[in-house]
Structures are given as C-alpha cells and as structure tokens.
Short mmCIF file of C-alpha atoms in Angstrom, two decimals:
data_model
loop_
_atom_site.label_atom_id
_atom_site.label_comp_id
_atom_site.label_asym_id
_atom_site.label_seq_id
_atom_site.Cartn_x
_atom_site.Cartn_y
_atom_site.Cartn_z
CA MET A 1044 100.72 92.12 100.73
CA ALA A 1045 97.99 89.84 99.48
CA THR A 1046 95.47 88.89 102.16
CA THR A 1047 92.21 87.01 102.32
CA THR A 1048 90.50 90.39 101.99
CA SER A 1049 92.44 91.13 98.79
CA ARG A 1050 91.46 87.76 97.33
CA GLU A 1051 87.82 88.36 98.21
CA ARG A 1052 87.96 91.72 96.45
CA VAL A 1053 89.36 90.10 93.32
CA THR A 1054 86.65 87.43 93.45
CA LYS A 1055 84.00 90.11 93.76
CA ALA A 1056 85.52 91.99 90.82
CA ARG A 1057 85.34 88.91 88.62
CA ARG A 1058 81.74 88.24 89.66
CA ASN A 1059 80.74 91.82 88.96
CA LYS A 1060 82.35 91.58 85.54
CA ARG A 1061 80.28 88.50 84.67
CA ASN A 1062 77.10 90.17 85.86
CA LYS A 1063 77.77 93.44 84.11
CA GLY A 1064 75.21 93.80 81.38
CA ASP A 1065 75.10 97.49 80.47
CA ASN A 1066 77.72 98.25 77.82
CA ARG A 1067 76.29 101.57 76.67
CA GLN A 1068 78.83 104.35 76.35
CA GLY A 1069 77.57 107.86 75.58
CA ARG A 1070 79.49 111.09 75.38
CA GLY A 1071 79.46 111.48 79.17
CA GLU A 1072 81.12 108.11 79.63
CA GLN A 1073 83.70 108.94 76.98
CA LEU A 1074 84.59 112.16 78.77
CA ARG A 1075 84.89 110.30 82.06
CA LYS A 1076 87.48 108.04 80.46
CA GLY A 1077 89.44 110.96 79.09
CA VAL A 1078 88.12 110.75 75.53
CA ASP A 1079 86.69 113.97 74.10
CA PRO A 1080 85.41 113.30 70.55
CA SER A 1081 85.21 117.05 69.87
CA ASP A 1082 88.94 117.58 70.49
CA LYS A 1083 90.50 116.09 67.37
CA ASP A 1084 94.06 117.34 68.00
CA ALA A 1085 94.59 116.24 71.61
CA GLU A 1086 96.15 112.89 72.44
CA GLN A 1087 93.35 110.89 74.00
CA PHE A 1088 93.49 108.83 77.18
CA VAL A 1089 92.58 105.17 76.90
CA GLU A 1090 91.33 105.27 80.49
CA ILE A 1091 91.72 107.25 83.69
CA ASP A 1092 92.02 106.23 87.34
CA PRO A 1093 88.87 106.23 89.54
CA LYS A 1094 89.68 109.65 91.02
CA GLY A 1095 90.21 111.21 87.60
CA ARG A 1096 93.77 112.38 88.20
CA TYR A 1097 95.86 110.00 86.07
CA GLY A 1098 95.18 109.24 82.43
CA ARG A 1099 96.62 106.28 80.54
CA TYR A 1100 97.83 106.49 76.96
CA LYS A 1101 98.09 103.48 74.66
CA ASP A 1102 101.91 103.68 74.47
CA LEU A 1103 103.64 100.71 76.10
CA LEU A 1104 106.75 101.44 78.16
CA GLY A 1105 107.45 97.83 79.04
CA VAL A 1106 106.03 94.32 79.22
CA GLY A 1107 106.72 91.68 81.87
CA SER A 1108 105.48 88.15 82.46
CA VAL A 1109 102.28 89.36 84.18
CA LYS A 1110 102.49 93.15 83.95
CA LYS A 1111 102.26 95.83 81.28
CA VAL A 1112 103.49 99.37 81.87
CA TYR A 1113 101.96 102.24 79.93
CA ARG A 1114 102.79 105.91 79.55
CA ALA A 1115 100.45 108.01 81.69
CA PHE A 1116 99.87 111.63 82.64
CA ASP A 1117 99.24 113.29 86.00
CA GLN A 1118 96.65 115.97 85.21
CA GLU A 1119 97.03 117.62 88.62
CA ASP A 1120 100.82 118.11 88.64
CA GLY A 1121 101.23 118.18 84.86
CA ILE A 1122 103.89 115.45 84.72
CA GLU A 1123 104.21 112.10 82.98
CA ALA A 1124 103.93 108.89 85.00
CA ALA A 1125 103.92 105.11 84.52
CA TRP A 1126 100.64 103.18 84.65
CA ASN A 1127 101.31 99.60 85.81
CA GLN A 1128 98.58 97.13 84.89
CA ILE A 1129 98.35 93.48 85.93
CA LYS A 1130 95.78 91.13 84.42
CA LEU A 1131 94.55 89.18 87.45
CA GLY A 1132 92.82 86.50 85.42
CA MET A 1133 96.22 85.16 84.33
CA PHE A 1134 96.92 83.69 87.74
CA PHE A 1135 93.70 83.86 89.75
CA ASP A 1136 94.12 80.24 90.84
CA ASP A 1137 97.84 80.69 91.61
CA GLU A 1138 97.98 81.79 95.25
CA ALA A 1139 101.77 82.29 95.23
CA MET A 1140 101.67 84.55 92.18
CA MET A 1141 98.76 86.49 93.65
CA MET A 1142 100.81 87.05 96.80
CA ARG A 1143 103.80 88.32 94.82
CA THR A 1144 101.58 90.67 92.82
CA PHE A 1145 100.14 92.40 95.86
CA ASN A 1146 103.57 92.21 97.48
CA GLU A 1147 105.07 94.52 94.85
CA THR A 1148 102.44 97.23 95.28
CA TRP A 1149 102.72 97.05 99.07
CA LEU A 1150 106.52 97.28 99.02
CA LEU A 1151 106.64 100.22 96.62
CA ARG A 1152 104.20 102.20 98.74
CA GLU A 1153 106.26 101.52 101.86
CA MET A 1154 109.61 102.67 100.44
CA SER A 1155 111.05 106.13 99.91
CA HIS A 1156 114.54 106.61 98.50
CA GLU A 1157 116.03 108.56 95.61
CA ASN A 1158 117.32 105.36 93.99
CA ILE A 1159 114.10 103.35 94.38
CA LEU A 1160 111.24 103.77 91.90
CA GLU A 1161 108.49 105.78 93.63
CA CYS A 1162 104.90 104.58 93.84
CA TYR A 1163 102.32 107.38 93.99
CA ASN A 1164 100.02 105.69 96.52
CA VAL A 1165 97.38 105.15 93.85
CA VAL A 1166 96.35 101.49 93.70
CA TRP A 1167 92.99 100.13 92.60
CA LEU A 1168 91.16 97.11 91.22
CA ASP A 1169 89.37 97.61 87.91
CA GLU A 1170 86.32 95.36 88.27
CA GLU A 1171 85.24 95.72 84.65
CA HIS A 1172 88.58 94.69 83.13
CA ASP A 1173 89.74 92.43 85.98
CA THR A 1174 93.05 94.25 86.49
CA LEU A 1175 95.15 95.55 89.36
CA ASN A 1176 96.53 99.00 88.58
CA PHE A 1177 99.06 101.26 90.27
CA ILE A 1178 100.90 104.44 89.32
CA THR A 1179 104.65 104.99 89.65
CA GLU A 1180 107.07 107.64 88.55
CA VAL A 1181 108.45 107.20 85.06
CA CYS A 1182 112.13 107.09 84.15
CA THR A 1183 112.27 108.87 80.82
CA SER A 1184 115.03 106.75 79.26
CA GLY A 1185 113.72 103.31 80.20
CA SER A 1186 115.81 100.45 81.54
CA LEU A 1187 119.56 100.64 82.00
CA ARG A 1188 119.96 97.77 79.53
CA ASP A 1189 118.08 99.59 76.77
CA TYR A 1190 119.91 102.83 77.57
CA ARG A 1191 123.33 101.15 77.39
CA GLU A 1192 122.46 99.48 74.08
CA LYS A 1193 121.41 102.84 72.68
CA HIS A 1194 124.50 104.69 73.92
CA ARG A 1195 127.48 102.49 73.13
CA ARG A 1196 130.24 104.96 74.00
CA VAL A 1197 130.00 105.40 77.76
CA SER A 1198 132.95 106.22 80.03
CA LEU A 1199 133.90 104.16 83.07
CA LYS A 1200 133.27 107.30 85.11
CA ALA A 1201 129.61 107.30 84.07
CA MET A 1202 129.23 103.57 84.75
CA LYS A 1203 130.77 104.03 88.21
CA LYS A 1204 128.20 106.75 88.90
CA TRP A 1205 125.37 104.41 87.91
CA SER A 1206 126.86 101.61 90.02
CA ARG A 1207 127.12 103.77 93.14
CA GLN A 1208 123.46 104.69 92.82
CA ILE A 1209 122.43 101.04 92.50
CA LEU A 1210 124.43 100.21 95.62
CA LYS A 1211 122.81 103.08 97.52
CA GLY A 1212 119.40 101.71 96.56
CA LEU A 1213 120.39 98.21 97.69
CA GLU A 1214 121.77 99.57 100.96
CA TYR A 1215 118.38 101.19 101.60
CA LEU A 1216 116.60 97.87 101.02
CA TYR A 1217 118.88 96.01 103.44
CA THR A 1218 118.63 98.62 106.21
CA HIS A 1219 114.87 98.98 105.72
CA GLU A 1220 112.70 97.65 108.54
CA PRO A 1221 111.95 94.91 107.66
CA CYS A 1222 114.85 93.96 105.38
CA ILE A 1223 114.01 93.49 101.70
CA ILE A 1224 115.85 91.16 99.30
CA HIS A 1225 115.09 92.14 95.71
CA ARG A 1226 115.96 88.73 94.15
CA ASP A 1227 115.76 89.94 90.55
CA ILE A 1228 118.46 92.58 90.19
CA LYS A 1229 119.37 92.95 86.51
CA CYS A 1230 119.80 95.83 84.08
CA ASN A 1231 116.24 95.34 82.82
CA ASN A 1232 114.90 96.11 86.32
CA ILE A 1233 117.03 99.21 86.84
CA PHE A 1234 115.80 102.43 85.27
CA ILE A 1235 117.45 105.70 84.30
CA ASN A 1236 116.60 109.31 83.57
CA GLY A 1237 119.00 110.05 80.75
CA ASN A 1238 118.93 113.82 81.15
CA THR A 1239 120.19 113.63 84.75
CA GLY A 1240 121.90 110.23 84.98
CA GLU A 1241 119.63 109.36 87.91
CA VAL A 1242 119.27 105.59 88.38
CA LYS A 1243 116.44 103.79 90.21
CA ILE A 1244 115.75 100.16 91.15
CA GLY A 1245 112.29 98.91 90.20
CA ASP A 1246 110.19 95.77 89.61
CA PHE A 1247 109.81 94.30 93.10
CA GLY A 1248 107.50 91.49 92.04
CA LEU A 1249 109.93 88.77 93.19
CA SER A 1250 111.16 90.52 96.34
CA ALA A 1251 111.23 88.91 99.77
CA VAL A 1252 110.64 90.59 103.13
CA VAL A 1253 112.76 88.80 105.73
CA ASP A 1254 113.14 88.84 109.50
CA ASN A 1255 116.26 89.66 111.52
CA SER A 1256 118.03 86.56 110.22
CA HIS A 1257 117.87 88.06 106.70
CA VAL A 1258 117.42 84.50 105.38
CA ALA A 1259 115.05 83.51 102.55
CA HIS A 1260 114.36 80.12 100.99
CA THR A 1261 112.29 80.34 97.79
CA VAL A 1262 114.07 79.84 94.46
CA LEU A 1263 113.14 82.84 92.29
CA GLY A 1264 114.89 85.13 89.85
CA THR A 1265 116.42 85.35 86.38
CA PRO A 1266 118.77 82.35 85.90
CA ALA A 1267 121.74 84.29 84.47
CA PHE A 1268 121.75 86.60 87.51
CA MET A 1269 121.01 84.03 90.23
CA ALA A 1270 123.72 83.34 92.80
CA PRO A 1271 124.63 79.68 93.51
CA GLU A 1272 123.14 79.81 97.01
CA LEU A 1273 119.74 80.74 95.55
CA TYR A 1274 119.53 77.25 94.10
CA ASP A 1275 120.28 75.85 97.58
CA GLU A 1276 117.14 77.60 98.92
CA HIS A 1277 119.02 79.21 101.82
CA TYR A 1278 120.38 82.70 101.20
CA THR A 1279 120.55 86.33 102.34
CA GLU A 1280 120.67 89.72 100.62
CA VAL A 1281 124.18 88.86 99.38
CA VAL A 1282 122.48 87.26 96.35
CA ASP A 1283 121.57 90.78 95.20
CA ILE A 1284 125.22 91.85 95.42
CA TYR A 1285 126.16 88.87 93.24
CA ALA A 1286 123.55 89.97 90.69
CA PHE A 1287 124.79 93.57 90.93
CA GLY A 1288 128.28 92.39 89.97
CA LEU A 1289 126.84 90.73 86.87
CA CYS A 1290 125.00 93.97 86.05
CA VAL A 1291 128.32 95.82 86.11
CA LEU A 1292 129.80 93.13 83.86
CA GLU A 1293 126.94 93.64 81.41
CA LEU A 1294 127.37 97.42 81.44
CA VAL A 1295 131.09 97.13 80.69
CA THR A 1296 130.97 94.36 78.08
CA MET A 1297 127.48 95.04 76.65
CA GLU A 1298 126.88 91.30 76.85
CA ILE A 1299 124.30 89.56 79.04
CA PRO A 1300 126.09 87.17 81.45
CA TYR A 1301 126.07 83.51 80.40
CA ASN A 1302 124.73 84.51 77.00
CA GLU A 1303 126.73 81.60 75.60
CA CYS A 1304 124.24 79.21 77.26
CA ASP A 1305 121.10 78.47 75.26
CA THR A 1306 119.14 76.80 78.08
CA THR A 1307 118.44 77.43 81.75
CA VAL A 1308 119.92 74.03 82.61
CA LYS A 1309 123.26 74.98 81.06
CA ILE A 1310 123.31 78.22 83.03
CA TYR A 1311 122.57 76.32 86.24
CA LYS A 1312 125.39 73.86 85.59
CA LYS A 1313 127.87 76.67 84.99
CA VAL A 1314 126.78 78.69 88.02
CA SER A 1315 126.70 75.70 90.39
CA SER A 1316 130.16 74.57 89.26
CA GLY A 1317 131.63 78.04 89.74
CA ALA A 1318 132.32 78.60 86.03
CA ARG A 1319 132.50 82.27 85.12
CA PRO A 1320 130.58 83.76 82.19
CA GLN A 1321 132.52 84.09 78.95
CA ALA A 1322 131.93 87.85 79.01
CA MET A 1323 134.57 88.11 81.76
CA LYS A 1324 137.23 87.14 79.21
CA ARG A 1325 136.57 90.22 77.11
#
C-alpha cells in the first residue's frame, strides 16, 4: 500500500527527473534498453526493467484511466508477460488515487490463486519517466468482454465454466486474510486464455481491504455494475456478487447492463429504484 515512504520516493523521482541533464544515448545505452541497431530483423524492446529480465514492446494490450498495459517478454523463462505502467504525474497531488495505485501492486503481490491474475514480484519506479511499473502474467485472449464479442456463438456450458472460475476467484478474495472486496467486477476486468478457457480476475485498482466486519464505505466502481448499497456507502463483499450477476447477464445477452441509459445519473436512478436492466428482457 502507499506509505509516506512511497510518496517520498515518488517526490525524489520527480526531482531527479528535473535535475537530469545528460540525455546522451550511445550504442551501450541502446543495448541496455533492449535496442540493438545491428539486428534489423528482431523485434526491438522499447525499454527493459532495471534487472534486465523483462523487455517491453510498443504494443498496447489495454488502456485504463491511469494505467497502460503493454506486451512484454520474459527473457529468462522465454514467455510473454504484461508490462503495467502508471504515469504518476497524472495524480501526484491526489493522495487517494496514489493510495489506490500502490494498493493494486501490493494486493497482486500478496495473492496466489489460479483464477487471480499473477504479479511477478517485479515492481519499480522509473525516475526518468516518472512512472510506476509492474509485471504480471498475460492472458493471451484479452478481456472476457472482448473475447465474447469476438466469439459470438458460445454455448451455455462454456459460459458456466467461465462463471465457476470467476466465483472461485471471488471466494479466494473473501477468504483471504484480510478479506478483499474487488469493487469493480465487470467483463473488462476479467481475462481469459482462449486456448485453455482459463479465466482470471484482474485490475485491483479500486479494491478494498477490510477487517473482520467485511464492511467498506467508499463509493467506487463502474456505475452499471454497482450494487444499490454501494451508493449508501455501507456494504460488504456481496456487492461483487451483484456485479458478477451482471457479468453473466452480459455474457448471455452480449449487451452491457443498463446500456439503455446514456448518463450515470440515469443508471443511478434505475439501480436505486430497483429497476432491472432492459437486457434481462431478452
């Protein structure tokens, strides 16, 4: 989680960036960053991690509100990975956002389950570019939403298999010590390996770690997937189960819940009044 020490490190990184005056980059520096000008056929790394194990390509796998995810390669094990990069300057003066940013990296490193996206215990601050970076496993077929849109003829049997895996991942979060409420369960934050059908929950940037009461209070999430009690600022992990149900609805109907609403206010009014999404009538 974000601490005073973490904030001081970020401050130091920004100061070092301002004071950095030597921009010379010879062949040795290019090689250090995974760029070999003499190898014209190889796909070049844009950058590598400080220990020289992981290289980042320019290909984007996904983009969030504060995070970009790039295709990467583990040179030691010879496998592809996901390079998560957060631009710290976007919210340096936003303490809450800074907390949530470090919260995600801390949570991922603490967890270990077949249906939770794995973090490879490689986290570092890039002082030159003012970014927080961490490496996770990559799900080859992207998010469950993109996968479902690509493959339109899917049996109920397959969707049940995906659903069971999501529930197993959620069960792990709720029996974890301490308990974790994801708070942003949606098909965009669930990932799949299409060649195996393996499903994993990811994107823990809005998650909450709660005590034995399992109660949280902050209003966070994606409006169409937020349970009514979330708006009341007093809720438990049950809000994730509500969102899971809407994920299943999306998988079956191929329609995002409350898609008929064109504003967040309209979604809130429907949810708070108990009105069901139109997709349920399909």
